[in-house]
Amino acid sequence: TMADSMDIDDSLYSRQRYVLGDSAMQQMAQSAVFLSGMGALGVEIAKNIVLAGVKAVTLHDCKRCEVWDLGTNFFIREEDVHSQKKRVEAVHSRVAELNPYVQVSVSTDVLDDSTDLSFLKRYQCVVLTETKLSLQKRINHFCHSQQPPIKFIGCDVFGICSRVFCDFGEAFEVSDPTGEEPKELFIQNISQGNPGVVMCMDSRTHGLQTGQSVCFKEINGMTELNGTTHQVTVLSPYSFAIGDTSSFQAFAHGGIFRLVKTPKTFNFEMMEQQLCDPRLLTPDFSKPEVPLQLHTIMLALDAFQEQHARLPSIGCLQDAELLLKFTEEISRTLKNTVSFELVRCVSRCARGCLPPLAAAVGGIASQEVLKALTGKFSPLQQWFYLDAIEVVQPLQYLPAEEFAPRGDRYDALRACIGESMCLKLHKFRVFMVGCGAIGCEMLKNLALLGVGLSRHSGEICITDPDLIEKSNLNRQFLFRPQHIQRPKSTTAAAATLEINPEMQIDAHLNKVRNNSLLDSGTMGTKGHTEIIVPYLTESYNSHRDPPEEEIPFCTLKSFPAVIEHTIQWARDKFESAFSHKPSMYNMFWQSHSSAQDVLQRMMAGESMEGSFQVIKLLSRRPTHLDHCLALARLKFDKYFKRKALQLLHSFPLDTRLKDGSLFWQSPKRPPSPIEFDLNDPLHFSFVVSAARLFADIYNIPYSEEVKRIFNTSIWVSKLEVPEYRPAEKVSTDETVKKPDQLKMTVSSEEEREAISQLQEAISSNSVTPERLCMTPLFFEKDDDTNGHMDFVASASALRAQMYAIEAADRLQTKRIAGKIIPAIATSTAAVAGLVSMELIKVAGDYGFELFKNCFFNLAIPVMVLTETAQVKRTQIRDDISFSIWDRWTIFGHEDFTLSDFMSAVKEEYGIEPTMVVHGVKMLYVPVMPGHNKRLKLTMHKLIKPSAGRKYVDLTVSFAPEVDGDEDLPGPPVRYYFRLVRDEHCS
């Protein structure tokens, strides 16, 4: 199809390609979306799907800009309000410039109960926001009955509650329900029997579920299984059954299995049927009854609107009573109950808007649009309700005038949280680390919330050392092509001030260790938010991410088993040859005054670190491009021919271990040497890219003539590649030390050689300042013209070929080599919206029980909101306890003794320490000989602080309550050497 031949602009879309995959991206690029309603939610969805790269979007809306819109729609400006522009015309150009590949058009036609809907047939997906329910039902019915059905999404935000509804037709085909990368796992054994049982190697868990299918390859012995697919029955985390294997040959060794993705069909009902018997997603299990209650109340809101042609008035009790009547009627049909308190909250806020809630829902709804167009990931079935009840819970008894409009940009927000809370946000001071994808989205939320206004002495301080790259533009929506190579922080600050000119933003380019209060992150369609409040919640370090698995050194060096190993090897080769060696070379010549001086010191028998390697580089330093090509050609043989010959010489294919098993069996793969072939594009690519990088580090002008030189066979025939003779002993023992740990024990032979090479270089006048300088390269994955990825991709592919490992394409190689984290705007927008809702609670000093942490995966889709974990307190005595947030403080003076310190702790905190430790040094441990004499010594004498040290942090412990128990730890105690009651001890 045309889809497959379409090119994807990797420089823009690379991070998103890793989330959606190419076929989904190509389907999007052929799809058109109709999106109605340019309020808070509509503009969010427009932003996200235009960034994602659909073919065309029509924005539909009939309203004109009002002051109110400035606080809810980040693409409407003050001049649009003054000139009474139509909302859709105001946002059109700003949405369109987010992505040059997307055609954005506008419509201001009336869309109502009498509109002929046939114009919708040219769209693959229809999204309605700010549309009354009766019209949503009519349009949904039309979409559902088309062949093929037009995918329908209805979503709304009323103040503090929101909903998303999806109907993708009766049989919606999903190619990849989870988006998880299928892992390849090694097989330990397969039994002959009915059923045959597969065991994983190294007690690795297979992660399969009964009913899934796996395919097999590279099995020795039971070869009948290779290339076949079988349904599994899970027996344990490490084993599963696959059906009858009793007639097969016995399993010998080896083999890999992989989960086979099975497509899934989803069935949807129309909104009409779904109203009375809704299928709901439950995001917060601490209140599982709420989604159905919100379903009821939001239907009541629609009934209220139908009858009164308006939403309930802000803070009007009669309207709340009316809404309650509607709610009670509907809940009789749905057989559920709804509290008046919730109805009153919804009624009071319904006209308002909480921008972060719109952002969170907009991210979720946009991901559903992409699912509708591509069949990638599991769609939402069929309703999702998200609320911000906790944000308004403490505010419900405030007087009505708190929430009344004042004719400014914050009216929609004020309707939800009241004037006093608005003021707290205006005065709030925020420090934000990073202005990347989440950073941009956060700034948008802060701008709409009016956080950090200059006239209230509020401030937002942002810092980010990075410059803008083209690949950022796909989700860092404050940046445009003209900003590429400008600093992120200052550019983001300027763009944020366009959304809200009243803010005070201070932008820096510093690197910072992030110990934020509101932490969040995304990976592909997954996202998390974590809120950390000093003294109340667990600290940021309480549950860090697990460390990355290190690939063992010998696996990388000699026994790669999977493509990740060859990619990492190629990446390491790049690092050592083109970055580490040139840096070391430069450092050596910077720290030694001249070559003459180095020679004299070596002749005097002085050993100088790195001198042999450096002199070797100097004496063999290439000066022309063809030298670089010769060097690259020798590297080819060294890496892809000699390495294999050497290994096979040391361990012939029939080598057996002490227990009689084969040396070369899974996961070890025997290498086969590769003979250089000029006509093989992969061989050619390796030599040309390596030569080019050598030219770069040796400062040799590089031009396209490389290929010309290379193509002349004269050059190839001139190049003498010495015949290879394997070395006798080679150790590839698992315990081989890494090279940097090997002590350079050097024979005098090497020393003599280095001296004569250096003498030769000096006498031939080849030691010039230029020749004592190299240019280290820093791996840059996103620039396709620099040859870095060419080298890594070709080197990895050749090594994979040598070990018969299935190759990866350039895209996969780039992701692994560049440690790229897959990313997409939908997740980012959702995460930032969720964090910003917590930020309101922080600014309002809310109680601990109202905070929420969140984890979601939009692919499945699942969202889990949980209460934050309360910090653990350690009891020392009934009335004395501490947490990780506590620190005790003692002020001393010149003559303050250890004994005084102990008494001071008792005096101040009610308990005397039994042990005092400073770092690794024990100051006072009663059982240690001589320690009792220390009680009379001054703290100064014991600790010996360096000049200017104002304080030290000491570790103390206390006697247990019951004799014979362990000593009890205490909080850190900060001891000040003299009384300095200044800002340091606040």
mmCIF file of C-alpha atoms in Angstrom, residues 162 164 280-286 291 356-357 359-365 368 371 380 384-387 525-529 826-827 829-835 837 852-866:
data_model
loop_
_atom_site.group_PDB
_atom_site.id
_atom_site.type_symbol
_atom_site.label_atom_id
_atom_site.label_comp_id
_atom_site.label_asym_id
_atom_site.label_seq_id
_atom_site.Cartn_x
_atom_site.Cartn_y
_atom_site.Cartn_z
ATOM 1 C CA SER A 162 -14.948 15.168 33.458
ATOM 2 C CA VAL A 164 -14.703 10.563 28.052
ATOM 3 C CA LEU A 280 -16.754 2.226 33.385
ATOM 4 C CA LEU A 281 -13.058 2.421 34.144
ATOM 5 C CA THR A 282 -12.326 2.879 37.880
ATOM 6 C CA PRO A 283 -9.260 5.076 38.428
ATOM 7 C CA ASP A 284 -9.368 5.428 42.211
ATOM 8 C CA PHE A 285 -10.066 2.344 44.284
ATOM 9 C CA SER A 286 -10.319 4.386 47.473
ATOM 10 C CA PRO A 291 -17.481 6.895 38.567
ATOM 11 C CA PRO A 356 -5.201 20.920 34.817
ATOM 12 C CA LEU A 357 -8.221 18.592 34.783
ATOM 13 C CA ALA A 359 -5.184 18.832 30.410
ATOM 14 C CA ALA A 360 -5.298 15.374 32.022
ATOM 15 C CA VAL A 361 -8.538 14.417 30.260
ATOM 16 C CA GLY A 362 -7.320 15.964 27.012
ATOM 17 C CA GLY A 363 -4.243 13.715 27.084
ATOM 18 C CA ILE A 364 -6.371 10.632 27.686
ATOM 19 C CA ALA A 365 -8.955 11.525 25.009
ATOM 20 C CA GLU A 368 -8.096 7.395 22.231
ATOM 21 C CA LYS A 371 -6.101 4.360 18.908
ATOM 22 C CA LEU A 380 -11.296 2.681 26.407
ATOM 23 C CA PHE A 384 -13.935 7.216 31.834
ATOM 24 C CA TYR A 385 -14.673 9.670 34.673
ATOM 25 C CA LEU A 386 -11.986 11.726 36.363
ATOM 26 C CA ASP A 387 -12.743 14.193 39.129
ATOM 27 C CA THR A 525 2.172 5.585 27.121
ATOM 28 C CA LYS A 526 3.051 5.145 30.798
ATOM 29 C CA GLY A 527 3.217 7.983 33.272
ATOM 30 C CA HIS A 528 3.515 8.534 36.985
ATOM 31 C CA THR A 529 3.171 11.428 39.381
ATOM 32 C CA THR A 826 -0.532 12.541 25.104
ATOM 33 C CA SER A 827 1.175 11.021 28.173
ATOM 34 C CA ALA A 829 0.007 16.360 28.824
ATOM 35 C CA ALA A 830 -1.838 13.953 31.127
ATOM 36 C CA VAL A 831 1.034 13.753 33.612
ATOM 37 C CA ALA A 832 1.470 17.528 33.817
ATOM 38 C CA GLY A 833 -2.272 18.028 34.320
ATOM 39 C CA LEU A 834 -2.304 15.527 37.190
ATOM 40 C CA VAL A 835 0.752 17.129 38.803
ATOM 41 C CA MET A 837 -3.889 19.444 40.392
ATOM 42 C CA LYS A 852 -2.980 11.652 45.305
ATOM 43 C CA ASN A 853 -0.164 9.815 43.530
ATOM 44 C CA CYS A 854 -0.953 8.468 40.096
ATOM 45 C CA PHE A 855 0.247 5.765 37.749
ATOM 46 C CA PHE A 856 -1.295 5.307 34.305
ATOM 47 C CA ASN A 857 -0.745 3.416 31.092
ATOM 48 C CA LEU A 858 -2.831 4.947 28.307
ATOM 49 C CA ALA A 859 -2.193 1.892 26.110
ATOM 50 C CA ILE A 860 -4.226 -0.568 28.164
ATOM 51 C CA PRO A 861 -5.858 1.901 29.269
ATOM 52 C CA VAL A 862 -5.489 1.964 33.022
ATOM 53 C CA MET A 863 -5.146 4.745 35.553
ATOM 54 C CA VAL A 864 -4.549 4.223 39.248
ATOM 55 C CA LEU A 865 -4.798 7.060 41.754
ATOM 56 C CA THR A 866 -3.589 6.259 45.248
#
